[in-house]
Amino acid sequence: MDPSEYRAIYTVEDRHWWYAGMGRISRALLETAYPDRRDLRILDAGCGTGGALGFLAQFGTVTGSDISPLALAYSRARGHAALSQASVTALPYAAASFDLVTSFDVLYHRAVGDPCVALGEFRRVLRPGGRVLLRLPAYDRLRGRHDAVVHTARRFTTSALAESLRETGFAIERLSYANTLLFPLAAAKRLLERRAPAHAPAHSDVTPNPAWLDAVLSRPLAIEAVWLRRHDLPFGLSVVALARRREQGLGIRD
């Protein structure tokens, strides 16, 4: 990822509608899976500038890991100390170290290479019965100028992610799209981008907004967070998955 993007994320992550809304959705899925747990050992793999580490701490003790020293510096600036520099494809932790691994918008990056390698590492560091929570961008046809800035290698569908999870030893508990209500606006934006001159500079979608706009755009995601506690969504701008480490020979089924 371009270094300037880390600075942009750090600047807006605490208030931007997308980060706030997707955080609500992630918390909703975790609260459903762990209604009474506050003692989990959690790894946020690819923690970036540390925005998710705060709400994950509601569920237990959190460690953040990221390949970028710049991202980790921003995480430290937020007050987080349990951090390590590492790729999601080579985690520096012993087997069965964590109850939960989260990875938010990481496996699509060009630097990751094969996402199944990262999923295999997540499974390795999870204890038996541990879970992974993933969030990833959806649909290759929605690629835009933002993808060029953040070095997107791939976007996902629920079926493709399901196949990767099963191949790497996970039993899927929840698999859905998210950010559905704003899908028409995003699709229209991508269409307009494609009509722009080819030489126009690429730019990120992560920019400061007026407070009123963040408030308005975060409301649809707040609604989806409530819905996703019990139901799935048929399409959207993101894919979310909660899966449990499957143990061979125990009769756990997908």
C-alpha angles and dihedrals in degrees: 000000000000111000091234089061092062089055091049092050093047090051097052106021096098094056111017112119094233096052092042093048097045089047089057090051092050091049091049092055092047094047089053092049096040108027094159105023122110097149103072123137102228134190119194100202109204094013094176113189092350103255095138096046092080099058092038088060087069086074101045144291113346131204121189125208129184137161093225119081088200092057090049091051089057090047089054089050087060089057100259116139106169095085138132135187111236145122118257086236093060110032115187095223134104121252116277094017099134142046093205135023118194125190118179118194096333111108093066093065121112091230092061095066109188109020090205089067089057092046089052089054091049090053092047095055093044120094117235107290093017121142139227123210116199135184121186139165115266135229125012090228088069093064113134143160090291089064091058092054095048094042098243113193098175144000122212144230124203091249094052092047091047091054092050093048094050093046090055097049107269131132110216117234101168129013122168147135119252138192088051103146092060094045095104092054092049093047090051091049092052091049091053090049091056090056091055118101113280091236094056110121119256116245138184126252088222103098134135115269133196110269092245092056093050088050093051096045094045093059097075090052091049088055091049091050089060092045094048092059087079109005141045129233121232099221140358148140094278139039119220126191136180114192137170126225105258118222117216114241096014096102094243108160131203 
